[in-house]
Short mmCIF file of C-alpha atoms and ligand atoms in Angstrom, two decimals:
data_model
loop_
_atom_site.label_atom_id
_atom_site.label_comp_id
_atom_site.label_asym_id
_atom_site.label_seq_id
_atom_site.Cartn_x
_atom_site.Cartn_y
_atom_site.Cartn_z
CA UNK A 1052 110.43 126.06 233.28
CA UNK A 1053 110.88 128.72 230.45
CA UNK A 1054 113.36 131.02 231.33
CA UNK A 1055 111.87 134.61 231.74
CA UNK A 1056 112.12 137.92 233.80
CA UNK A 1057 108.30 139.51 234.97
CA UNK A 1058 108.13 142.98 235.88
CA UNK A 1059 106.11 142.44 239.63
CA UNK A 1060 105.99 146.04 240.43
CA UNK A 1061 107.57 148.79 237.99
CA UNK A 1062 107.09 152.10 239.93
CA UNK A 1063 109.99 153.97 241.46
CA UNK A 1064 109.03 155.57 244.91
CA UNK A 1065 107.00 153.97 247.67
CA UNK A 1066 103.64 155.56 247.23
CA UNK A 1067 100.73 153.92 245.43
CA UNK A 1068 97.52 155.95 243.93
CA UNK A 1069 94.15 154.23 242.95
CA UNK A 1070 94.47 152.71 239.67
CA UNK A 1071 98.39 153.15 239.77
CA UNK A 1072 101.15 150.38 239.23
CA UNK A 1073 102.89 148.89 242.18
CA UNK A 1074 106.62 149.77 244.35
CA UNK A 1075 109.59 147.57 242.75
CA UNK A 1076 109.80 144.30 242.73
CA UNK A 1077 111.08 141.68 239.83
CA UNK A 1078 110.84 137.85 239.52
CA UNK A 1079 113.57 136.36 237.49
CA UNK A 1080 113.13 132.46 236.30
CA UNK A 1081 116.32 131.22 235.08
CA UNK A 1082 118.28 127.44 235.10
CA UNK A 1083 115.10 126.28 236.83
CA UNK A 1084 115.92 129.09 240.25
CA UNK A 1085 112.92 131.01 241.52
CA UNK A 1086 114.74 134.44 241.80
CA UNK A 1087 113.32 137.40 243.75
CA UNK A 1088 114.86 140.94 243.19
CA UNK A 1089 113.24 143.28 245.39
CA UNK A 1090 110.02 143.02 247.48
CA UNK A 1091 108.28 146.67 246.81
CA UNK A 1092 105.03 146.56 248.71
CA UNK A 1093 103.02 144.13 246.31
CA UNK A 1094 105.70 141.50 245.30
CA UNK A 1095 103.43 138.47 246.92
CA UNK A 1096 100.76 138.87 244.93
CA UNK A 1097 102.86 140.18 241.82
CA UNK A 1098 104.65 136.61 242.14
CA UNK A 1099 100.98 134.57 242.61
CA UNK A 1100 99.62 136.48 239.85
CA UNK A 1101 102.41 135.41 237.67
CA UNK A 1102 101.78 131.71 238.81
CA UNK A 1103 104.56 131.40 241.11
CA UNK A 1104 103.94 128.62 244.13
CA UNK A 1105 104.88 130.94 247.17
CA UNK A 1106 106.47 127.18 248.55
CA UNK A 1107 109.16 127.41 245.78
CA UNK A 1108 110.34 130.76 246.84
CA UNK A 1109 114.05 130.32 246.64
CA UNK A 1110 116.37 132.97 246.30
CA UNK A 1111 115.58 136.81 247.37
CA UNK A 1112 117.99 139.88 246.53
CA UNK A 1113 117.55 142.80 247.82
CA UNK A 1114 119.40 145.85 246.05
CA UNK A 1115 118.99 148.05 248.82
CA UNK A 1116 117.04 149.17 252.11
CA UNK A 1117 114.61 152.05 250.67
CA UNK A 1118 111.48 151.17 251.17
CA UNK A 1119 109.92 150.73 248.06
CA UNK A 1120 112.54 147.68 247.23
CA UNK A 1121 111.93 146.27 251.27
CA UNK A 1122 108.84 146.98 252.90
CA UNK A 1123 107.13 143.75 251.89
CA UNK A 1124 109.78 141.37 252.24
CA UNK A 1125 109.17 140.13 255.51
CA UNK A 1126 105.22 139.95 254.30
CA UNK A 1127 106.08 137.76 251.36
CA UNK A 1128 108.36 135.07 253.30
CA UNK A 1129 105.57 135.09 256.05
CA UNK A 1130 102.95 134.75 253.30
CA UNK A 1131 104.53 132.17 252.02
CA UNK A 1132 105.47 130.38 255.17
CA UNK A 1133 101.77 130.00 255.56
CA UNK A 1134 101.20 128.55 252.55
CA UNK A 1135 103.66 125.53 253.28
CA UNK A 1136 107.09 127.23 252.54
CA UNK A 1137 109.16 123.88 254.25
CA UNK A 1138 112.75 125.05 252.52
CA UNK A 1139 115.51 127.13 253.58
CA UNK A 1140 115.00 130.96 251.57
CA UNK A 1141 118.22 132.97 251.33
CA UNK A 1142 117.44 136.15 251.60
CA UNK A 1143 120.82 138.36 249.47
CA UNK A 1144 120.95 141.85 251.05
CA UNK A 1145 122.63 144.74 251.86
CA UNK A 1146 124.44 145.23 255.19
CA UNK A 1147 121.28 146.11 257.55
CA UNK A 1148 119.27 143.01 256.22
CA UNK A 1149 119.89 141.25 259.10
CA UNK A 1150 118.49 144.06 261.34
CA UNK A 1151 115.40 144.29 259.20
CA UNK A 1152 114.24 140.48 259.22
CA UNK A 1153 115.51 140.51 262.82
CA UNK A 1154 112.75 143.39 263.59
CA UNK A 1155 110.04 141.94 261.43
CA UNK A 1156 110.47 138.77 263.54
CA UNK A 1157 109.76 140.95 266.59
CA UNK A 1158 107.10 142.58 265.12
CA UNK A 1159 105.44 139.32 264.53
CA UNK A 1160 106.62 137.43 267.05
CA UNK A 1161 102.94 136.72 268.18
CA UNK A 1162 101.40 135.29 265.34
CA UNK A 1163 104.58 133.04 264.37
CA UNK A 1164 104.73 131.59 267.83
CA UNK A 1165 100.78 130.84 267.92
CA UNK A 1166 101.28 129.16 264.21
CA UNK A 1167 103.99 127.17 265.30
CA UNK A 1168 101.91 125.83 268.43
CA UNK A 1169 99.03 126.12 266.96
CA UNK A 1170 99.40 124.74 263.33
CA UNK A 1171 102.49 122.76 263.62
CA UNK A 1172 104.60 124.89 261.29
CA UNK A 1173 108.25 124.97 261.36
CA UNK A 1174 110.33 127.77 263.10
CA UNK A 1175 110.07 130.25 260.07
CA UNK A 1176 113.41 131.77 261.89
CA UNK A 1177 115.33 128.36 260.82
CA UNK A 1178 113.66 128.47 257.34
CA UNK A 1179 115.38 131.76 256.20
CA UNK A 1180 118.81 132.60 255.65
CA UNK A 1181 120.23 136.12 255.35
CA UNK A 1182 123.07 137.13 254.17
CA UNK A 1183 124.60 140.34 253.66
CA UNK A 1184 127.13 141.17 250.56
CA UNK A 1185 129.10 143.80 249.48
CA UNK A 1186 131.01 144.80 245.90
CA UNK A 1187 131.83 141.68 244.06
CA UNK A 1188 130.72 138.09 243.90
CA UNK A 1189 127.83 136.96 245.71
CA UNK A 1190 126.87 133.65 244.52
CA UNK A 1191 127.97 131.01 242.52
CA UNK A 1192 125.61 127.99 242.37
CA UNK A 1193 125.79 125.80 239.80
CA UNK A 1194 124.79 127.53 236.74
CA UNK A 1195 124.18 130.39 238.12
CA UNK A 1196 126.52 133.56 239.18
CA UNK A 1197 125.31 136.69 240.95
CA UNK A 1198 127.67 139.54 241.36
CA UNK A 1199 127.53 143.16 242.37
CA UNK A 1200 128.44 146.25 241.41
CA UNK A 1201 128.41 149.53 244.07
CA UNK A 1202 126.15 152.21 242.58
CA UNK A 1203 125.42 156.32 242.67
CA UNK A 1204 122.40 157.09 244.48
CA UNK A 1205 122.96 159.31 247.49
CA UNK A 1206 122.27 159.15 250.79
CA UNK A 1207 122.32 155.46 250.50
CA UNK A 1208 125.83 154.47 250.20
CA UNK A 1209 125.05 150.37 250.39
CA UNK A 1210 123.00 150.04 247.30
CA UNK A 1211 123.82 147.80 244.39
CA UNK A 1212 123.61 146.66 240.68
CA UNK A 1213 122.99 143.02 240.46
CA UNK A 1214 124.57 140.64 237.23
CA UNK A 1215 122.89 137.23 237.02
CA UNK A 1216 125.15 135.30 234.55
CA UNK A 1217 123.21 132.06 232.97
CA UNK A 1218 124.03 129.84 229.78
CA UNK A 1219 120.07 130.75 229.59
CA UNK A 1220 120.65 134.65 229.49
CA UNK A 1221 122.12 137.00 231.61
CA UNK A 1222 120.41 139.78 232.97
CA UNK A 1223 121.56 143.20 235.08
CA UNK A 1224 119.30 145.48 237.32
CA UNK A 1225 120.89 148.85 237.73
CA UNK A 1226 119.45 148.81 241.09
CA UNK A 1227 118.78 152.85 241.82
CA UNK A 1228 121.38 155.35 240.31
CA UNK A 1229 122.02 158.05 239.38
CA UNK A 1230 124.06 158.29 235.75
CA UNK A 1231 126.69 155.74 236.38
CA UNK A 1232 129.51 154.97 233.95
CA UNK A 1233 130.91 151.88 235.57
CA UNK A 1234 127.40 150.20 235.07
CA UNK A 1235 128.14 149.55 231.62
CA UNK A 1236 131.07 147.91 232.48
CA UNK A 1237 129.18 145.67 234.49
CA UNK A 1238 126.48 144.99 232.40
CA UNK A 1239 128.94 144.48 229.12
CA UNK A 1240 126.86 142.49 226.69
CA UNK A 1241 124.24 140.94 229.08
CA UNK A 1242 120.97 139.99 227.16
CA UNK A 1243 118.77 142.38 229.13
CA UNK A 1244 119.74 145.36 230.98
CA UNK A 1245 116.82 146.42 233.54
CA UNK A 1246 117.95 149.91 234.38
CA UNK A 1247 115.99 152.10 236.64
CA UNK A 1248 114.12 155.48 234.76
CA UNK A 1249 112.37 158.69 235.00
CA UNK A 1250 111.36 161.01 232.71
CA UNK A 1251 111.84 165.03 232.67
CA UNK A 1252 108.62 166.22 231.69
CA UNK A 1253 107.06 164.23 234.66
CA UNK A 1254 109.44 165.33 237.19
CA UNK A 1255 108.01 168.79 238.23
CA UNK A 1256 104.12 167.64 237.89
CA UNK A 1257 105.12 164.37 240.28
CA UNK A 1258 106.94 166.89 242.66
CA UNK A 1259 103.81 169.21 242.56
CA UNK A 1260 101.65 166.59 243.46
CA UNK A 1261 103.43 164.77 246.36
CA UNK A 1262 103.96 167.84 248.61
CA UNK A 1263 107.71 168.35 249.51
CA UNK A 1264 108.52 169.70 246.36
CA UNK A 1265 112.10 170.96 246.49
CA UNK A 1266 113.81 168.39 248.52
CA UNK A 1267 112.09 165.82 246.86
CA UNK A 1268 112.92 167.12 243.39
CA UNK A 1269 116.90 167.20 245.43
CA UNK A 1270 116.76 164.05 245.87
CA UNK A 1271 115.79 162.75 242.13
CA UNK A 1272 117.95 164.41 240.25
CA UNK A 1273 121.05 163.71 242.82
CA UNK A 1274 119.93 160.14 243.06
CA UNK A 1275 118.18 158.95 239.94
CA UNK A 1276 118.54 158.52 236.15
CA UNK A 1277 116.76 159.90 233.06
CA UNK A 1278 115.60 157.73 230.51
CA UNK A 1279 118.21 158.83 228.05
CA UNK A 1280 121.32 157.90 230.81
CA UNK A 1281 119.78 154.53 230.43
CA UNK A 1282 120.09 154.38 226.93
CA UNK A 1283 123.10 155.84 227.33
CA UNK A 1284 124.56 152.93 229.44
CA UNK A 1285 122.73 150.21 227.28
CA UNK A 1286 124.99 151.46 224.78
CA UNK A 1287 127.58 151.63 225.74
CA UNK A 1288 127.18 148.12 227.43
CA UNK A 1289 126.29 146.84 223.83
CA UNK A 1290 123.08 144.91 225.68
CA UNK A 1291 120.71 143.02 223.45
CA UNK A 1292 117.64 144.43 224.71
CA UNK A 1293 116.97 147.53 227.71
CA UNK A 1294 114.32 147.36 229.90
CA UNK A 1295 113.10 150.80 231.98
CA UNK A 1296 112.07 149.77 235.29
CA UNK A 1297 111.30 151.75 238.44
CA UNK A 1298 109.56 154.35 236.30
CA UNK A 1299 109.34 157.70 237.68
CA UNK A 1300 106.62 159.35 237.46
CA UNK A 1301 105.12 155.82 236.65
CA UNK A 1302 101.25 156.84 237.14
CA UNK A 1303 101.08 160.39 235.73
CA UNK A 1304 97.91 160.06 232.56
CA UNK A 1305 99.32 162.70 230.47
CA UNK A 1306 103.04 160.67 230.30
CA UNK A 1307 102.59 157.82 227.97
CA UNK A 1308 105.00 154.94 226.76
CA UNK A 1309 106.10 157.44 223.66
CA UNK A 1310 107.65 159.99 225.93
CA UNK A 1311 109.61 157.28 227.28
CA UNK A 1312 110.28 155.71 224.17
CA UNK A 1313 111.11 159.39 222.60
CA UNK A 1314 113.42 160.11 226.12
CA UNK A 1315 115.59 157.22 225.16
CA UNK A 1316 115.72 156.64 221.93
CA UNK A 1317 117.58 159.89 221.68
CA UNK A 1318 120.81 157.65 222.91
CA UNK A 1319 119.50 153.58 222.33
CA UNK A 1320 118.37 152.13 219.13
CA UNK A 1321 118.40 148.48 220.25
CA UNK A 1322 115.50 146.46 221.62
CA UNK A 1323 113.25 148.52 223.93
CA UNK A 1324 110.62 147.10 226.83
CA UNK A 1325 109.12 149.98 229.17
CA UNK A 1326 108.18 148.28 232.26
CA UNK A 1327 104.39 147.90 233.36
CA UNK A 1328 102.97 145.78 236.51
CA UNK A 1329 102.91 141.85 235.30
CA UNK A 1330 104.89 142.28 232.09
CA UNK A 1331 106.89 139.42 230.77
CA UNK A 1332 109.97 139.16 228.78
CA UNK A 1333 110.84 135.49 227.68
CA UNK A 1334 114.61 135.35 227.86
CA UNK A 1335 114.70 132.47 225.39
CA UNK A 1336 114.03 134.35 222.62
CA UNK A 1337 116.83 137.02 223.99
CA UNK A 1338 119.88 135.39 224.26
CA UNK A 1339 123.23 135.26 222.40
CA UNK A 1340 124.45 132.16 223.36
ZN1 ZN B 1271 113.55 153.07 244.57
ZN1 ZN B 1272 116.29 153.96 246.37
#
């Protein structure tokens, strides 16, 4: 298995428009681990479109409970479950997990309990295994460490940057923040930094559009950062390549990948991806070690 992060889903916000890209969602492939961070509505079919067995679904991370990083993640281990999933999934999430998978269960308590009758299928309760983290180390397996770092982005107070260290690469996701020095402490020379973005210009036209204009346009700027912050941290992290994810406004026509590219280039000059539904970045050719 080539090492390599795909982009599932690259839009910040929860909406979807005809023709538009989907919520967030990321599959990272790395020491041979099937690695899930976030499950925007979409991820299932984001993860079979980029060839991924749903039976090898391994390890899930959730950054935190909005829903356009949550709302499909009961979906995709159900999906999966019914397409032969026979291993244990652990499911990496924020305090409140628990609660959600707990209440999916419930809300599809009918169909699991026919299947299991019906079709012979193992419990799916016994085949997934939550468990909620805080600050710090989350997982050390092998090869592979997973810690976290606390982020900015108001109300939510449990949301989280995630570090997956590899001898293959290592790769951050800023989660959702807004401007956040300590992030480039965490992500300190990782090959790939995938930091969340949005873009001025698109702001007011996004806020016009969706309705509750002022207290949504609150809630961005409190909550969120420009594409030029995440240059700013890339930089400062000395990373060998950024990646903007979580694009907002990610489906406006008249904002193309040169505004982005213009937005941060004003405070990265390394290696640049801007995120789009499907994309792939090979992490062989990216790291340092
Ligand atoms: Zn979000
Ligand atoms: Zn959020």
């Amino acid at each position: 298995m080539r090492a390599r992060l795909v982009l599932l889903g690259s839009k910040g916000g929860p909406a979807i428009r005809p023709g538009g890209p989907s919520p967030t969602s990321s599959l990272l492939e790395i020491g041979g681990r099937t690695v899930v961070v976030d499950c925007g509505l979409g991820v299932t079919r984001g993860l079979t479109d980029a060839g991924v067995s749903l039976k090898a679904l391994d390890l899930i991370f959730i950054t935190h409970l909005h829903s356009d990083h949550v709302l499909e993640l009961g979906p995709l281990i159900h999906t999966a479950w019914t397409a032969g999933l026979a291993t244990t999934v652990r499911v990496f999430g924020p305090p409140g997990t628990r609660d959600y998978w707990h209440g999916f269960l419930q809300a599809m308590k009918f169909d699991i309990v026919i299947r299991v009758i019906d079709e012979g299928r193992p419990d799916l309760r016994q085949l997934v295994d939550i468990v909620e983290f805080a600050e710090g180390p989350v997982l050390a397996e092998g090869d592979l460490a997973v810690s976290a770092l606390r982020v900015d982005h108001p109300p939510v107070t449990d949301c989280f940057a995630l570090r997956f260290d590899h001898a293959e690469a290592s790769v951050v996701f800023s989660a959702d923040t807004a401007y956040f020095a300590p992030l480039a402490d965490f992500a300190d020379r990782a090959d790939i930094l995938v930091h969340e973005a949005m873009l001025t210009e698109g702001v007011d036209r996004l806020v016009a559009r969706t309705g509750n204009g002022a207290r949504l346009k609150e809630h961005l700027l409190a909550s969120h950062s420009f594409a030029g912050e995440a240059g700013a941290i890339a930089t400062a992290a000395g990373v060998g390549r950024l990646v903007l994810h979580h694009l907002i406004p990610a489906d406006d026509p008249e904002i193309t990948h040169a505004h982005w590219t213009a937005a941060t280039r004003k405070s990265w000059t390394g290696a640049l991806t801007i995120a789009s539904d499907g994309l792939v970045v090979e992490l062989a050719d990216e790291s340092s070690a």
